[in-house]
mmCIF file of N, CA and C in Angstrom:
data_model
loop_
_atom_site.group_PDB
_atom_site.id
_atom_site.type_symbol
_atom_site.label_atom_id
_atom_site.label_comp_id
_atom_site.label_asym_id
_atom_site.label_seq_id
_atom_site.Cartn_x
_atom_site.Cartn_y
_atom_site.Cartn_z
ATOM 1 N N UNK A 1 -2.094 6.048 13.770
ATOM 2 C CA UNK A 1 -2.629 6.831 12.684
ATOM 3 C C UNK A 1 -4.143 6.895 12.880
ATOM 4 N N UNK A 2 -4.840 8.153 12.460
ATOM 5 C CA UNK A 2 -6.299 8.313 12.884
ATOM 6 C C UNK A 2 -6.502 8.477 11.542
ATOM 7 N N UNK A 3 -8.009 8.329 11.433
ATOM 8 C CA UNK A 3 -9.085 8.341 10.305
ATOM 9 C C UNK A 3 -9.895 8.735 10.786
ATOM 10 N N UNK A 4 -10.398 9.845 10.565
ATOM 11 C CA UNK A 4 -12.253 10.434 10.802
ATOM 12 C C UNK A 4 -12.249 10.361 12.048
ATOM 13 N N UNK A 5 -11.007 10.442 13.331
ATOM 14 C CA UNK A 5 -11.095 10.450 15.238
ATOM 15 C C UNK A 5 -11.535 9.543 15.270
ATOM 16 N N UNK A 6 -11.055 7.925 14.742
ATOM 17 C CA UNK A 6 -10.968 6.628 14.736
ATOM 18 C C UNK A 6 -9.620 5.931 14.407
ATOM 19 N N UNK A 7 -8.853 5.179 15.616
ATOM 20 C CA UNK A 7 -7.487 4.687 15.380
ATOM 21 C C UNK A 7 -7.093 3.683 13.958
ATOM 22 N N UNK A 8 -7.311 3.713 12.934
ATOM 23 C CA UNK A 8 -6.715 3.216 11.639
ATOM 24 C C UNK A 8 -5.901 2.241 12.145
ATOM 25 N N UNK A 9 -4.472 2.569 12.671
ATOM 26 C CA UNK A 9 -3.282 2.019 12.504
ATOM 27 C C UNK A 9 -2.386 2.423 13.237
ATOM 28 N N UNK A 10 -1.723 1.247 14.178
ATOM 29 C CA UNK A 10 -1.140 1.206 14.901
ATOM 30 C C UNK A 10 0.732 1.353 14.172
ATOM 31 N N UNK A 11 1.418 2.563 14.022
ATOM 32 C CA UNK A 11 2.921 3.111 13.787
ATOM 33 C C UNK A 11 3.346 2.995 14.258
ATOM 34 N N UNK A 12 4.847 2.233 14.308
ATOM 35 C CA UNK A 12 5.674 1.765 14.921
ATOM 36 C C UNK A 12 6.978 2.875 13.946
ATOM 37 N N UNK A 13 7.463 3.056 15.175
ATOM 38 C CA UNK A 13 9.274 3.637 14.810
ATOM 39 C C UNK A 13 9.831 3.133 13.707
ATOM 40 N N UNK A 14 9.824 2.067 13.243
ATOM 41 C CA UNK A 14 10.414 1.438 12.567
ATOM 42 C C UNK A 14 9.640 1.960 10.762
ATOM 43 N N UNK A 15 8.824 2.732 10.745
ATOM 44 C CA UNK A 15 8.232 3.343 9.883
ATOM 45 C C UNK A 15 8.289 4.430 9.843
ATOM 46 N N UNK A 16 9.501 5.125 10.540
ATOM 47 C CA UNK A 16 10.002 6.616 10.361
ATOM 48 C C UNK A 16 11.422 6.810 10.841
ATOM 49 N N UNK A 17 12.036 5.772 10.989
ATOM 50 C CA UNK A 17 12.871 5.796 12.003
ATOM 51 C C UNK A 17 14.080 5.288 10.756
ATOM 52 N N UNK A 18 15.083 5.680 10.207
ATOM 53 C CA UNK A 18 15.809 4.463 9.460
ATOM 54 C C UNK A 18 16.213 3.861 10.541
ATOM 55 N N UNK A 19 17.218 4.694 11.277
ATOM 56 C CA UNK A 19 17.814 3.988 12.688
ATOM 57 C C UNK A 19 17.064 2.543 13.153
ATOM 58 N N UNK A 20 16.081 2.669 13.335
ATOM 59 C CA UNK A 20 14.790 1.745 13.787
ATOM 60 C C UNK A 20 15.259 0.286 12.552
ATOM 61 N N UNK A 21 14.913 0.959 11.417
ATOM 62 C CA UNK A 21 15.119 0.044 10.407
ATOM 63 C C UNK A 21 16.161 -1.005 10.511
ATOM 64 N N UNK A 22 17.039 -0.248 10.411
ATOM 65 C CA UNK A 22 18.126 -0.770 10.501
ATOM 66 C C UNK A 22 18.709 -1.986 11.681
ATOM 67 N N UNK A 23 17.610 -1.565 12.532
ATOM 68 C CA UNK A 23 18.008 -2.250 13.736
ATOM 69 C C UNK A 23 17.339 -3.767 13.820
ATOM 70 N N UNK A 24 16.144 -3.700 13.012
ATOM 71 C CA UNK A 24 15.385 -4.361 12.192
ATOM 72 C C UNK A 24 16.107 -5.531 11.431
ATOM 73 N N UNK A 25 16.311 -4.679 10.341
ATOM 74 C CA UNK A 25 16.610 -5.445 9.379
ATOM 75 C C UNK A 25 18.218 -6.128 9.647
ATOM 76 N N UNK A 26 19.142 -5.367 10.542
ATOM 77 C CA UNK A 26 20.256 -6.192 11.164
ATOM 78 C C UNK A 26 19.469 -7.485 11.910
ATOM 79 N N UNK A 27 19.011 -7.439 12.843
ATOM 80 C CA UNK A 27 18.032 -7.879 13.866
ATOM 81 C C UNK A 27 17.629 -9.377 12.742
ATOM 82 N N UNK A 28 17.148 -9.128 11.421
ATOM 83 C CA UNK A 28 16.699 -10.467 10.729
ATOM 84 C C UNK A 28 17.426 -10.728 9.640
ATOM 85 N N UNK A 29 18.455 -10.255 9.241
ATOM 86 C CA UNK A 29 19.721 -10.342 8.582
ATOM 87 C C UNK A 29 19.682 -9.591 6.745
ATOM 88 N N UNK A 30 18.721 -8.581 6.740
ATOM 89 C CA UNK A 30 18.147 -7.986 5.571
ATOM 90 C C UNK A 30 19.209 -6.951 5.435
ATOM 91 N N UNK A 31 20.197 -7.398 4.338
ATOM 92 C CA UNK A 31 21.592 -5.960 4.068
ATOM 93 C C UNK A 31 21.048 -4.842 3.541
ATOM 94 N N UNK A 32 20.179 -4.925 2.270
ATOM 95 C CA UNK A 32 19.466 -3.631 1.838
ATOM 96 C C UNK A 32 18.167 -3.817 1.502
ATOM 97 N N UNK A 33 17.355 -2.682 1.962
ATOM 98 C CA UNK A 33 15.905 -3.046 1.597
ATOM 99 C C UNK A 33 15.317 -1.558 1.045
ATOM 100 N N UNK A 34 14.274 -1.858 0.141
ATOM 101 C CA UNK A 34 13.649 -0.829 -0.844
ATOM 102 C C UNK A 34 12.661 0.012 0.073
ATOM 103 N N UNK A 35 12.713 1.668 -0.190
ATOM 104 C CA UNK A 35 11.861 2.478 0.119
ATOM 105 C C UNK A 35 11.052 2.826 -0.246
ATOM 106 N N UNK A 36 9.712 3.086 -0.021
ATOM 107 C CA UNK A 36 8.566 3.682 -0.340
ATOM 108 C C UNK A 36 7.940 3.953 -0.038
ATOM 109 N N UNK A 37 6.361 4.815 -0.625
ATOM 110 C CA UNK A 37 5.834 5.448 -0.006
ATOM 111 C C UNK A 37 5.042 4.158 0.392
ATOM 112 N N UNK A 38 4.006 4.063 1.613
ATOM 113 C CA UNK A 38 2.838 3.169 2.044
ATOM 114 C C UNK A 38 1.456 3.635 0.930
ATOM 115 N N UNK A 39 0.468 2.760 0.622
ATOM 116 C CA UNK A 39 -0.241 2.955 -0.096
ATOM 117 C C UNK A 39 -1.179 3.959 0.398
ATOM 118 N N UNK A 40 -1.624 4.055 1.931
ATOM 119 C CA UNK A 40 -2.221 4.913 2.337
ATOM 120 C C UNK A 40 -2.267 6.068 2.319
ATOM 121 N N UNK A 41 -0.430 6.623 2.007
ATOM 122 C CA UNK A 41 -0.404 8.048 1.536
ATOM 123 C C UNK A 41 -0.190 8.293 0.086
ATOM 124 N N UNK A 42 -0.922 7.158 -0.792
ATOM 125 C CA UNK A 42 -0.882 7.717 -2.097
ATOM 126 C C UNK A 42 -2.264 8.843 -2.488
ATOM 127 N N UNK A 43 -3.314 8.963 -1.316
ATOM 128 C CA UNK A 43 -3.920 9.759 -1.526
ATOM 129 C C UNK A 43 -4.922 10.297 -2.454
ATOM 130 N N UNK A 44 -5.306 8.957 -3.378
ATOM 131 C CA UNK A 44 -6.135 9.372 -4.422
ATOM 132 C C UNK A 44 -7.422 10.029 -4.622
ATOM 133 N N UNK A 45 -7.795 10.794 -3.543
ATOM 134 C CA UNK A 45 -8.922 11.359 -2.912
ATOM 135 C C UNK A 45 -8.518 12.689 -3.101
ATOM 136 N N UNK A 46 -7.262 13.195 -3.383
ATOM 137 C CA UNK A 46 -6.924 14.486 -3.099
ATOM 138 C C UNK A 46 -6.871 15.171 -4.232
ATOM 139 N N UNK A 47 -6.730 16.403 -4.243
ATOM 140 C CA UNK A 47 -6.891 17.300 -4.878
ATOM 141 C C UNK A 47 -5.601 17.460 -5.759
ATOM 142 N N UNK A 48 -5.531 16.935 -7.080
ATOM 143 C CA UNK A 48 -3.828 16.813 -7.742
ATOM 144 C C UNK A 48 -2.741 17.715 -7.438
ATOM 145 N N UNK A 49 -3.311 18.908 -7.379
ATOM 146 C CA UNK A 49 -1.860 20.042 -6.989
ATOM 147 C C UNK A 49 -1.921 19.525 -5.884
ATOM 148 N N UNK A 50 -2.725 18.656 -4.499
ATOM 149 C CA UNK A 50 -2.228 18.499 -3.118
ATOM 150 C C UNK A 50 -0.995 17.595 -3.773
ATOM 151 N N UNK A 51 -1.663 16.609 -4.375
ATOM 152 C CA UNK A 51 -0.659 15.525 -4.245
ATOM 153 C C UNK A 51 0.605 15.286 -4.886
ATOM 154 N N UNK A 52 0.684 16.574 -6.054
ATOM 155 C CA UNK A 52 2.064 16.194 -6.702
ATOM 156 C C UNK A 52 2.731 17.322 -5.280
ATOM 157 N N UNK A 53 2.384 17.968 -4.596
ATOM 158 C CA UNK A 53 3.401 18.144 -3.293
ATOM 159 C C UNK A 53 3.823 17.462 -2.520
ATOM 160 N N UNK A 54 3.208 16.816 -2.205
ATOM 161 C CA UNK A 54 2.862 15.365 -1.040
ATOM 162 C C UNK A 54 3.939 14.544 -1.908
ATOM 163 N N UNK A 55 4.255 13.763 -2.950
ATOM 164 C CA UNK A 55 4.725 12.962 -3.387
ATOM 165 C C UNK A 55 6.064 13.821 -3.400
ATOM 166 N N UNK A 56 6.050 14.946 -4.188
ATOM 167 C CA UNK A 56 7.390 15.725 -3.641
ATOM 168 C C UNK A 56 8.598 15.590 -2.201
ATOM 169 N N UNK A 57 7.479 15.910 -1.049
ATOM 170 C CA UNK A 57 8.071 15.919 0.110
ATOM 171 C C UNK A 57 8.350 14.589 0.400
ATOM 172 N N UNK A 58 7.655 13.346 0.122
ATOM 173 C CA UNK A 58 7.721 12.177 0.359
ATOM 174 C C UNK A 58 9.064 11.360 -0.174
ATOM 175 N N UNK A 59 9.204 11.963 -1.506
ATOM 176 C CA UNK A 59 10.367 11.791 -2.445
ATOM 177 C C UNK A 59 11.521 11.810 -1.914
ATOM 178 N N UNK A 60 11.203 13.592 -1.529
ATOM 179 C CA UNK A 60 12.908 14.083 -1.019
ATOM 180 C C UNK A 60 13.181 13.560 0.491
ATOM 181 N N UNK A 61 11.923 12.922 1.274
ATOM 182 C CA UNK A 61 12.300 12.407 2.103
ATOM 183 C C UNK A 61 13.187 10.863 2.324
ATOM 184 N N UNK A 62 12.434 10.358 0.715
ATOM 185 C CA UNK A 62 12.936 8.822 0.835
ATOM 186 C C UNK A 62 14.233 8.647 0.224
ATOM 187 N N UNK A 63 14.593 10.049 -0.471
ATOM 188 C CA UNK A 63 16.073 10.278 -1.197
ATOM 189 C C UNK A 63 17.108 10.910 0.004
ATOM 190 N N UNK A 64 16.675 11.460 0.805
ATOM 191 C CA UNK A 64 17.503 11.763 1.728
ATOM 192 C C UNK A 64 18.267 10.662 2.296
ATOM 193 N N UNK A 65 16.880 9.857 3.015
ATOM 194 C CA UNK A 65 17.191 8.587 3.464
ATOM 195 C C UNK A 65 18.097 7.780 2.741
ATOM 196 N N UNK A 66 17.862 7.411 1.906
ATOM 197 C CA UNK A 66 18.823 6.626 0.589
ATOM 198 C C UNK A 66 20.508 7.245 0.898
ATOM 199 N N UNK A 67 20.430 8.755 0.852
ATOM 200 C CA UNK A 67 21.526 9.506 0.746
ATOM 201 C C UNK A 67 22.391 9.643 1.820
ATOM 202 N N UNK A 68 22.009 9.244 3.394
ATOM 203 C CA UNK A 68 22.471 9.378 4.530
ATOM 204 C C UNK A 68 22.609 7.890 5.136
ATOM 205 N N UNK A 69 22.014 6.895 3.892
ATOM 206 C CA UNK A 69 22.340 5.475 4.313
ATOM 207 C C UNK A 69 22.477 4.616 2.752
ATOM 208 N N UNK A 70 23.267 4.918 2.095
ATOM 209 C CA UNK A 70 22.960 4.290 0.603
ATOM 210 C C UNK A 70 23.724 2.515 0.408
ATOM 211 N N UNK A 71 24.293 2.526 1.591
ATOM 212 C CA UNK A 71 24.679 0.964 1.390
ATOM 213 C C UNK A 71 23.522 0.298 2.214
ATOM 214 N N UNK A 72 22.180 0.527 2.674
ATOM 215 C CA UNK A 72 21.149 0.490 3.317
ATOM 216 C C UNK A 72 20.008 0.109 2.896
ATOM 217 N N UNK A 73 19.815 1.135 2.158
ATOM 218 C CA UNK A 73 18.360 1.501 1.461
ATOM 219 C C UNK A 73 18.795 1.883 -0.086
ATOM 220 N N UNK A 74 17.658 1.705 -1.108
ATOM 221 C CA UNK A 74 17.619 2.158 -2.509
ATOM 222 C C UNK A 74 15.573 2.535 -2.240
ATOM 223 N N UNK A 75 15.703 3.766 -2.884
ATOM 224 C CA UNK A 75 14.428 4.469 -3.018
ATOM 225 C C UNK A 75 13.429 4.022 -4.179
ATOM 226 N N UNK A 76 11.922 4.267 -3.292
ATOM 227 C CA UNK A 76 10.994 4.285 -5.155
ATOM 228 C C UNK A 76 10.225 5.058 -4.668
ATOM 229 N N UNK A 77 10.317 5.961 -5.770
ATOM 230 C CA UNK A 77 10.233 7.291 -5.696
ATOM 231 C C UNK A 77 8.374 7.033 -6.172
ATOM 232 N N UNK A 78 7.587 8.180 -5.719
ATOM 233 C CA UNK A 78 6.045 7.923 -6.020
ATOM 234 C C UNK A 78 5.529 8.893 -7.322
ATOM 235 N N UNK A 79 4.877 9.121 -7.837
ATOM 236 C CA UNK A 79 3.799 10.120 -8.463
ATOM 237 C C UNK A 79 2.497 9.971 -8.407
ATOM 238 N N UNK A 80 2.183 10.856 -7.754
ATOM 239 C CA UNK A 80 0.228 11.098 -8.179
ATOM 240 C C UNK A 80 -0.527 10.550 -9.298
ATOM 241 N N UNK A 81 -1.127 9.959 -9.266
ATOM 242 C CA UNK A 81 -2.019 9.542 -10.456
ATOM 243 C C UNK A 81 -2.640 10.150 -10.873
ATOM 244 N N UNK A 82 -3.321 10.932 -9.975
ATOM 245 C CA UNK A 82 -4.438 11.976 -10.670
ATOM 246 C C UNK A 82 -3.820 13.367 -11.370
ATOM 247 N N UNK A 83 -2.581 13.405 -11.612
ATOM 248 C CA UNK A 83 -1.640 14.274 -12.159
ATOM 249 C C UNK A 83 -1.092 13.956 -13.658
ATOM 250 N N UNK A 84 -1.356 14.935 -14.635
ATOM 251 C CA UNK A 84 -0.290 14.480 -16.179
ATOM 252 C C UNK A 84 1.136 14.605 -15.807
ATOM 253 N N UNK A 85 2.002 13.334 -15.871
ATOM 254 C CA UNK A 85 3.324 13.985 -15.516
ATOM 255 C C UNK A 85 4.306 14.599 -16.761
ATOM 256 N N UNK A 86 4.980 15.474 -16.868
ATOM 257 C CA UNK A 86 6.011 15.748 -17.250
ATOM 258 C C UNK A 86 6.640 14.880 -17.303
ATOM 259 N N UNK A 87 8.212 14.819 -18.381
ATOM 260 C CA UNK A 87 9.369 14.052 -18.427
ATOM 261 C C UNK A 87 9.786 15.099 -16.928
ATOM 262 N N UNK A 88 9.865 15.795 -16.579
ATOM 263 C CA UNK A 88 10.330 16.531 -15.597
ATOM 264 C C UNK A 88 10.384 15.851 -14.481
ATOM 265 N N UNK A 89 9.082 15.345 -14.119
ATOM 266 C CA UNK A 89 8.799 14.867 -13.118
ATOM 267 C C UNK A 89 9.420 13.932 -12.784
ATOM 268 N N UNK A 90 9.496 12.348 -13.376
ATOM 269 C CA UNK A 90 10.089 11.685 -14.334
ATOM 270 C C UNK A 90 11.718 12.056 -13.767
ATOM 271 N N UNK A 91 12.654 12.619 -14.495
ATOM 272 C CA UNK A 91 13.262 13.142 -14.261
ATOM 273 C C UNK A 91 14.202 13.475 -12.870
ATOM 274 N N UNK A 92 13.302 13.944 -12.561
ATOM 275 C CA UNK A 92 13.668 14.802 -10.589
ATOM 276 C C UNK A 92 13.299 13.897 -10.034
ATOM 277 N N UNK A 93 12.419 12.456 -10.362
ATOM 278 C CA UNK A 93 12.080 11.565 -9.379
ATOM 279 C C UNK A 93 13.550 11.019 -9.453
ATOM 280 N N UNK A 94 13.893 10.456 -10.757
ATOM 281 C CA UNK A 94 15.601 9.513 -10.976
ATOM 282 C C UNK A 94 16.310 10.320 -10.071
ATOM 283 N N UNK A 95 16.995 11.552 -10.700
ATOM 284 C CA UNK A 95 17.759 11.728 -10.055
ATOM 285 C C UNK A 95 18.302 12.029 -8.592
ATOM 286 N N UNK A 96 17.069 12.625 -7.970
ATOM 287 C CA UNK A 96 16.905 12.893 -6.325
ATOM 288 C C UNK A 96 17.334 11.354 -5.578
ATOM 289 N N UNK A 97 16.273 10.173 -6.590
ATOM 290 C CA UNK A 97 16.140 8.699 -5.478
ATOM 291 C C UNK A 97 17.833 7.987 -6.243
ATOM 292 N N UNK A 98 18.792 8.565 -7.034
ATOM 293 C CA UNK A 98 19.966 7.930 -7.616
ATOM 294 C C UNK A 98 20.964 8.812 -6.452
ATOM 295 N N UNK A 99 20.836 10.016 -6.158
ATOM 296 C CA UNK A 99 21.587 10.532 -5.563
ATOM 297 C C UNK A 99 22.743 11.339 -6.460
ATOM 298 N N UNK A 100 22.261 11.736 -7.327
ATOM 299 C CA UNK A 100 22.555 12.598 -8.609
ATOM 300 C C UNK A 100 22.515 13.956 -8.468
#
């Protein structure tokens, strides 16, 4: 991961990978483990309409995951801070990360 064309952080597969995960968490005997976003992409620098998208895509990514491995993983779903949320929001976070 880069910052300002300076290496931040060294990403490993296992941080995009469930497969990876999994191989992992078999590997140290972990049956289900919780999803989320990393703090780094909570983004509080950004511009609120960026970020209630960003938390969107991040969402439906970590609900997918949940959804294509649910005896695996259980999701936590994010929201923007710098955003008023809706019960909506609220809402579409439950049901997407329940698999509803």
């Amino acid at each position: 991961m880069m910052k300002d064309g300076q290496l931040f952080r060294v990403i490993d597969e296992n941080c995009w990978s469930p497969e990876a995960r999994i191989r992992d968490m078999d590997n140290t005997g972990v049956t289900v483990q919780a999803l989320s976003t990393v703090p780094v992409m909570f983004s509080y620098w950004a511009k609120p309409e960026d970020t209630l998208d960003l938390c969107r895509i991040i969402n439906n990514d970590i609900a997918s995951t949940v959804g294509k491995y649910p005896t695996r993983f259980v999701g936590l779903a994010t929201l923007p801070m710098q955003v008023r949320h809706s019960q909506g929001d609220f809402t579409c976070c439950t049901n997407q990360c329940s698999g509803s």
